[in-house]
Amino acid sequence: MAEPVRIPDAKVALSTASVYPESTATAFEIAARLGYDGVEVMVWTDPVSQDLEALRRLSDYHQIPILAVHAPCLLITQRVWSTDPWVKLQRAQAAAEKLGASTVVVHPPFRWQRQYARDFVTGIWRMANETDVRFAVENMYPWRYRDREMLAYAPDWDVTKDDYRHFTIDLSHSATSRTDALDMVGRMGDRLGHVHMADGRGSAKDEHLVPGRGSQPCAELLERLALSGFDGHVVIEVNTRRAMSAAEREADLAEALAFTRLHLASAARVPRR
């Protein structure tokens, strides 16, 4: 008789960025229809993503929880929720607390944000000590153009070089930085609190492919998380902007969910009595 498979407590969520150029509202609808466990809200130029009451209504209507909030720290969101990066994080924390999300995802500062970068590590610790919300700092990558490389993030794109309470691993970013993702996860250790599941081929462009379509160890990482009893969130954050139709986009997101759940079904067995 086959032994039952132990599945970890990690929930699989859909990033609202995964439906771009469709709306935040569309992401909730798709996540509910496909059976995701929740959503991660990417706060960006879509007004709904910035509106806590609108987000609460979407969550209630579709009966799908908001598990994480991605702070507005992209180039295109420099003026969203203030131009002060600390105010952005304070508002992201308040949003997470009000919406019941356990995690705020944040990128390291851009190098030209000098004061913010100088105080970032200690500031993140200070904020983390004031809330139960996890501030999970995400690995990034050097910017490349032809044979040139620019270090765009400070203190570093490799966040394991600094002391943070929680990390986010993004496998598209590890592909772009040409970093061994499993080695990076090893350096993160038990401070790994959040996962952006995507794939990449090592291009200078941040690809965010459906997991299994690139060269990253997506399956291996998920199996490692299952074996370790990882209880954070695994968030599908893929690029579907080239989808030719809504049906094609939805098929990609269904494939990503199936891949993730399959490999989270650990080979570890529950001992027989």
mmCIF file of N, CA and C in Angstrom, residues 39-106:
data_model
loop_
_atom_site.group_PDB
_atom_site.id
_atom_site.type_symbol
_atom_site.label_atom_id
_atom_site.label_comp_id
_atom_site.label_asym_id
_atom_site.label_seq_id
_atom_site.Cartn_x
_atom_site.Cartn_y
_atom_site.Cartn_z
ATOM 1 N N VAL A 39 -3.883 35.822 -3.299
ATOM 2 C CA VAL A 39 -3.197 36.709 -4.233
ATOM 3 C C VAL A 39 -2.128 37.500 -3.493
ATOM 4 N N GLU A 40 -1.120 37.929 -4.257
ATOM 5 C CA GLU A 40 -0.190 38.955 -3.810
ATOM 6 C C GLU A 40 -0.503 40.201 -4.629
ATOM 7 N N VAL A 41 -0.786 41.290 -3.959
ATOM 8 C CA VAL A 41 -1.135 42.535 -4.653
ATOM 9 C C VAL A 41 0.137 43.302 -4.983
ATOM 10 N N MET A 42 0.397 43.496 -6.258
ATOM 11 C CA MET A 42 1.461 44.380 -6.709
ATOM 12 C C MET A 42 0.886 45.792 -6.729
ATOM 13 N N VAL A 43 1.393 46.643 -5.848
ATOM 14 C CA VAL A 43 0.920 48.023 -5.799
ATOM 15 C C VAL A 43 1.639 48.793 -6.896
ATOM 16 N N TRP A 44 0.864 49.250 -7.886
ATOM 17 C CA TRP A 44 1.480 49.988 -8.977
ATOM 18 C C TRP A 44 0.495 50.983 -9.553
ATOM 19 N N THR A 45 0.561 51.282 -10.838
ATOM 20 C CA THR A 45 -0.195 52.407 -11.385
ATOM 21 C C THR A 45 -1.692 52.135 -11.511
ATOM 22 N N ASP A 46 -2.132 50.892 -11.458
ATOM 23 C CA ASP A 46 -3.559 50.590 -11.454
ATOM 24 C C ASP A 46 -4.165 51.170 -10.164
ATOM 25 N N PRO A 47 -5.103 52.115 -10.263
ATOM 26 C CA PRO A 47 -5.655 52.732 -9.049
ATOM 27 C C PRO A 47 -6.244 51.728 -8.061
ATOM 28 N N VAL A 48 -6.810 50.632 -8.551
ATOM 29 C CA VAL A 48 -7.402 49.640 -7.663
ATOM 30 C C VAL A 48 -6.340 49.015 -6.761
ATOM 31 N N SER A 49 -5.129 48.837 -7.271
ATOM 32 C CA SER A 49 -4.058 48.237 -6.471
ATOM 33 C C SER A 49 -3.645 49.125 -5.307
ATOM 34 N N GLN A 50 -3.990 50.406 -5.370
ATOM 35 C CA GLN A 50 -3.624 51.370 -4.328
ATOM 36 C C GLN A 50 -4.759 51.635 -3.346
ATOM 37 N N ASP A 51 -5.924 51.085 -3.610
ATOM 38 C CA ASP A 51 -7.153 51.411 -2.882
ATOM 39 C C ASP A 51 -7.528 50.240 -1.964
ATOM 40 N N LEU A 52 -7.323 50.404 -0.651
ATOM 41 C CA LEU A 52 -7.531 49.288 0.269
ATOM 42 C C LEU A 52 -8.986 48.827 0.313
ATOM 43 N N GLU A 53 -9.910 49.753 0.231
ATOM 44 C CA GLU A 53 -11.318 49.349 0.258
ATOM 45 C C GLU A 53 -11.693 48.575 -0.996
ATOM 46 N N ALA A 54 -11.190 49.005 -2.146
ATOM 47 C CA ALA A 54 -11.458 48.271 -3.388
ATOM 48 C C ALA A 54 -10.858 46.872 -3.317
ATOM 49 N N LEU A 55 -9.655 46.754 -2.770
ATOM 50 C CA LEU A 55 -9.015 45.446 -2.637
ATOM 51 C C LEU A 55 -9.795 44.553 -1.672
ATOM 52 N N ARG A 56 -10.259 45.134 -0.577
ATOM 53 C CA ARG A 56 -11.048 44.350 0.373
ATOM 54 C C ARG A 56 -12.329 43.833 -0.271
ATOM 55 N N ARG A 57 -12.977 44.681 -1.063
ATOM 56 C CA ARG A 57 -14.217 44.257 -1.736
ATOM 57 C C ARG A 57 -13.940 43.126 -2.726
ATOM 58 N N LEU A 58 -12.841 43.234 -3.470
ATOM 59 C CA LEU A 58 -12.485 42.165 -4.414
ATOM 60 C C LEU A 58 -12.216 40.852 -3.675
ATOM 61 N N SER A 59 -11.490 40.951 -2.572
ATOM 62 C CA SER A 59 -11.181 39.764 -1.784
ATOM 63 C C SER A 59 -12.458 39.116 -1.254
ATOM 64 N N ASP A 60 -13.349 39.925 -0.729
ATOM 65 C CA ASP A 60 -14.608 39.397 -0.186
ATOM 66 C C ASP A 60 -15.486 38.818 -1.284
ATOM 67 N N TYR A 61 -15.585 39.526 -2.404
ATOM 68 C CA TYR A 61 -16.464 39.075 -3.483
ATOM 69 C C TYR A 61 -16.010 37.733 -4.054
ATOM 70 N N HIS A 62 -14.701 37.601 -4.272
ATOM 71 C CA HIS A 62 -14.184 36.370 -4.883
ATOM 72 C C HIS A 62 -13.820 35.311 -3.846
ATOM 73 N N GLN A 63 -13.954 35.669 -2.565
ATOM 74 C CA GLN A 63 -13.628 34.742 -1.482
ATOM 75 C C GLN A 63 -12.208 34.207 -1.626
ATOM 76 N N ILE A 64 -11.270 35.146 -1.855
ATOM 77 C CA ILE A 64 -9.871 34.772 -1.996
ATOM 78 C C ILE A 64 -9.026 35.755 -1.188
ATOM 79 N N PRO A 65 -8.211 35.264 -0.275
ATOM 80 C CA PRO A 65 -7.482 36.162 0.628
ATOM 81 C C PRO A 65 -6.301 36.855 -0.044
ATOM 82 N N ILE A 66 -5.962 38.002 0.501
ATOM 83 C CA ILE A 66 -4.739 38.713 0.112
ATOM 84 C C ILE A 66 -3.646 38.256 1.064
ATOM 85 N N LEU A 67 -2.669 37.544 0.546
ATOM 86 C CA LEU A 67 -1.623 36.937 1.376
ATOM 87 C C LEU A 67 -0.396 37.813 1.498
ATOM 88 N N ALA A 68 -0.157 38.682 0.513
ATOM 89 C CA ALA A 68 1.047 39.515 0.528
ATOM 90 C C ALA A 68 0.783 40.804 -0.238
ATOM 91 N N VAL A 69 1.550 41.814 0.116
ATOM 92 C CA VAL A 69 1.518 43.109 -0.570
ATOM 93 C C VAL A 69 2.922 43.395 -1.065
ATOM 94 N N HIS A 70 3.040 43.681 -2.355
ATOM 95 C CA HIS A 70 4.336 44.053 -2.930
ATOM 96 C C HIS A 70 4.406 45.569 -2.938
ATOM 97 N N ALA A 71 5.323 46.115 -2.156
ATOM 98 C CA ALA A 71 5.455 47.565 -2.055
ATOM 99 C C ALA A 71 5.790 48.167 -3.422
ATOM 100 N N PRO A 72 5.383 49.418 -3.678
ATOM 101 C CA PRO A 72 5.627 50.049 -4.986
ATOM 102 C C PRO A 72 7.059 50.567 -5.112
ATOM 103 N N CYS A 73 7.963 49.658 -5.483
ATOM 104 C CA CYS A 73 9.378 50.038 -5.559
ATOM 105 C C CYS A 73 9.973 49.803 -6.945
ATOM 106 N N LEU A 74 9.123 49.738 -7.964
ATOM 107 C CA LEU A 74 9.593 49.636 -9.340
ATOM 108 C C LEU A 74 9.858 51.025 -9.906
ATOM 109 N N LEU A 75 10.575 51.074 -11.018
ATOM 110 C CA LEU A 75 10.810 52.360 -11.664
ATOM 111 C C LEU A 75 9.496 53.054 -12.022
ATOM 112 N N ILE A 76 8.515 52.277 -12.475
ATOM 113 C CA ILE A 76 7.252 52.886 -12.917
ATOM 114 C C ILE A 76 6.358 53.296 -11.751
ATOM 115 N N THR A 77 6.753 52.971 -10.529
ATOM 116 C CA THR A 77 5.916 53.315 -9.373
ATOM 117 C C THR A 77 6.614 54.301 -8.438
ATOM 118 N N GLN A 78 7.542 55.075 -8.968
ATOM 119 C CA GLN A 78 8.304 55.989 -8.116
ATOM 120 C C GLN A 78 7.433 57.059 -7.468
ATOM 121 N N ARG A 79 6.258 57.336 -8.046
ATOM 122 C CA ARG A 79 5.373 58.355 -7.469
ATOM 123 C C ARG A 79 4.109 57.750 -6.850
ATOM 124 N N VAL A 80 4.026 56.441 -6.796
ATOM 125 C CA VAL A 80 2.867 55.786 -6.196
ATOM 126 C C VAL A 80 3.037 55.767 -4.677
ATOM 127 N N TRP A 81 2.025 56.161 -3.949
ATOM 128 C CA TRP A 81 2.044 56.203 -2.479
ATOM 129 C C TRP A 81 3.197 57.064 -1.960
ATOM 130 N N SER A 82 3.452 58.188 -2.560
ATOM 131 C CA SER A 82 4.494 59.132 -2.137
ATOM 132 C C SER A 82 5.781 58.896 -2.922
ATOM 133 N N THR A 83 6.628 59.933 -2.928
ATOM 134 C CA THR A 83 7.963 59.796 -3.509
ATOM 135 C C THR A 83 8.986 59.428 -2.437
ATOM 136 N N ASP A 84 8.571 59.417 -1.179
ATOM 137 C CA ASP A 84 9.445 59.039 -0.063
ATOM 138 C C ASP A 84 9.380 57.522 0.101
ATOM 139 N N PRO A 85 10.497 56.813 -0.089
ATOM 140 C CA PRO A 85 10.443 55.343 -0.038
ATOM 141 C C PRO A 85 10.040 54.795 1.323
ATOM 142 N N TRP A 86 10.349 55.498 2.408
ATOM 143 C CA TRP A 86 9.937 55.016 3.729
ATOM 144 C C TRP A 86 8.428 55.154 3.909
ATOM 145 N N VAL A 87 7.858 56.209 3.369
ATOM 146 C CA VAL A 87 6.403 56.346 3.420
ATOM 147 C C VAL A 87 5.738 55.216 2.637
ATOM 148 N N LYS A 88 6.311 54.860 1.502
ATOM 149 C CA LYS A 88 5.787 53.730 0.722
ATOM 150 C C LYS A 88 5.749 52.457 1.582
ATOM 151 N N LEU A 89 6.829 52.197 2.317
ATOM 152 C CA LEU A 89 6.881 50.985 3.138
ATOM 153 C C LEU A 89 5.906 51.060 4.304
ATOM 154 N N GLN A 90 5.771 52.241 4.893
ATOM 155 C CA GLN A 90 4.806 52.395 5.973
ATOM 156 C C GLN A 90 3.391 52.136 5.474
ATOM 157 N N ARG A 91 3.089 52.631 4.287
ATOM 158 C CA ARG A 91 1.760 52.409 3.730
ATOM 159 C C ARG A 91 1.554 50.953 3.329
ATOM 160 N N ALA A 92 2.622 50.304 2.844
ATOM 161 C CA ALA A 92 2.526 48.877 2.519
ATOM 162 C C ALA A 92 2.287 48.057 3.778
ATOM 163 N N GLN A 93 2.969 48.407 4.858
ATOM 164 C CA GLN A 93 2.750 47.719 6.129
ATOM 165 C C GLN A 93 1.313 47.904 6.606
ATOM 166 N N ALA A 94 0.833 49.142 6.559
ATOM 167 C CA ALA A 94 -0.545 49.410 6.987
ATOM 168 C C ALA A 94 -1.543 48.651 6.117
ATOM 169 N N ALA A 95 -1.281 48.585 4.810
ATOM 170 C CA ALA A 95 -2.161 47.841 3.905
ATOM 171 C C ALA A 95 -2.180 46.365 4.263
ATOM 172 N N ALA A 96 -0.993 45.798 4.507
ATOM 173 C CA ALA A 96 -0.917 44.377 4.857
ATOM 174 C C ALA A 96 -1.692 44.105 6.148
ATOM 175 N N GLU A 97 -1.514 44.968 7.132
ATOM 176 C CA GLU A 97 -2.201 44.768 8.411
ATOM 177 C C GLU A 97 -3.710 44.860 8.244
ATOM 178 N N LYS A 98 -4.187 45.825 7.484
ATOM 179 C CA LYS A 98 -5.628 46.017 7.309
ATOM 180 C C LYS A 98 -6.258 44.950 6.439
ATOM 181 N N LEU A 99 -5.487 44.413 5.492
ATOM 182 C CA LEU A 99 -6.023 43.418 4.557
ATOM 183 C C LEU A 99 -5.769 41.979 5.005
ATOM 184 N N GLY A 100 -5.063 41.805 6.114
ATOM 185 C CA GLY A 100 -4.802 40.466 6.623
ATOM 186 C C GLY A 100 -3.668 39.741 5.943
ATOM 187 N N ALA A 101 -2.814 40.470 5.239
ATOM 188 C CA ALA A 101 -1.662 39.858 4.562
ATOM 189 C C ALA A 101 -0.521 39.691 5.559
ATOM 190 N N SER A 102 0.238 38.634 5.410
ATOM 191 C CA SER A 102 1.316 38.361 6.366
ATOM 192 C C SER A 102 2.662 38.914 5.928
ATOM 193 N N THR A 103 2.787 39.320 4.659
ATOM 194 C CA THR A 103 4.095 39.654 4.106
ATOM 195 C C THR A 103 4.034 40.922 3.260
ATOM 196 N N VAL A 104 5.063 41.754 3.425
ATOM 197 C CA VAL A 104 5.334 42.853 2.504
ATOM 198 C C VAL A 104 6.614 42.516 1.756
ATOM 199 N N VAL A 105 6.547 42.474 0.433
ATOM 200 C CA VAL A 105 7.723 42.239 -0.399
ATOM 201 C C VAL A 105 8.327 43.587 -0.763
ATOM 202 N N VAL A 106 9.639 43.702 -0.615
ATOM 203 C CA VAL A 106 10.307 44.966 -0.917
ATOM 204 C C VAL A 106 11.618 44.693 -1.633
#
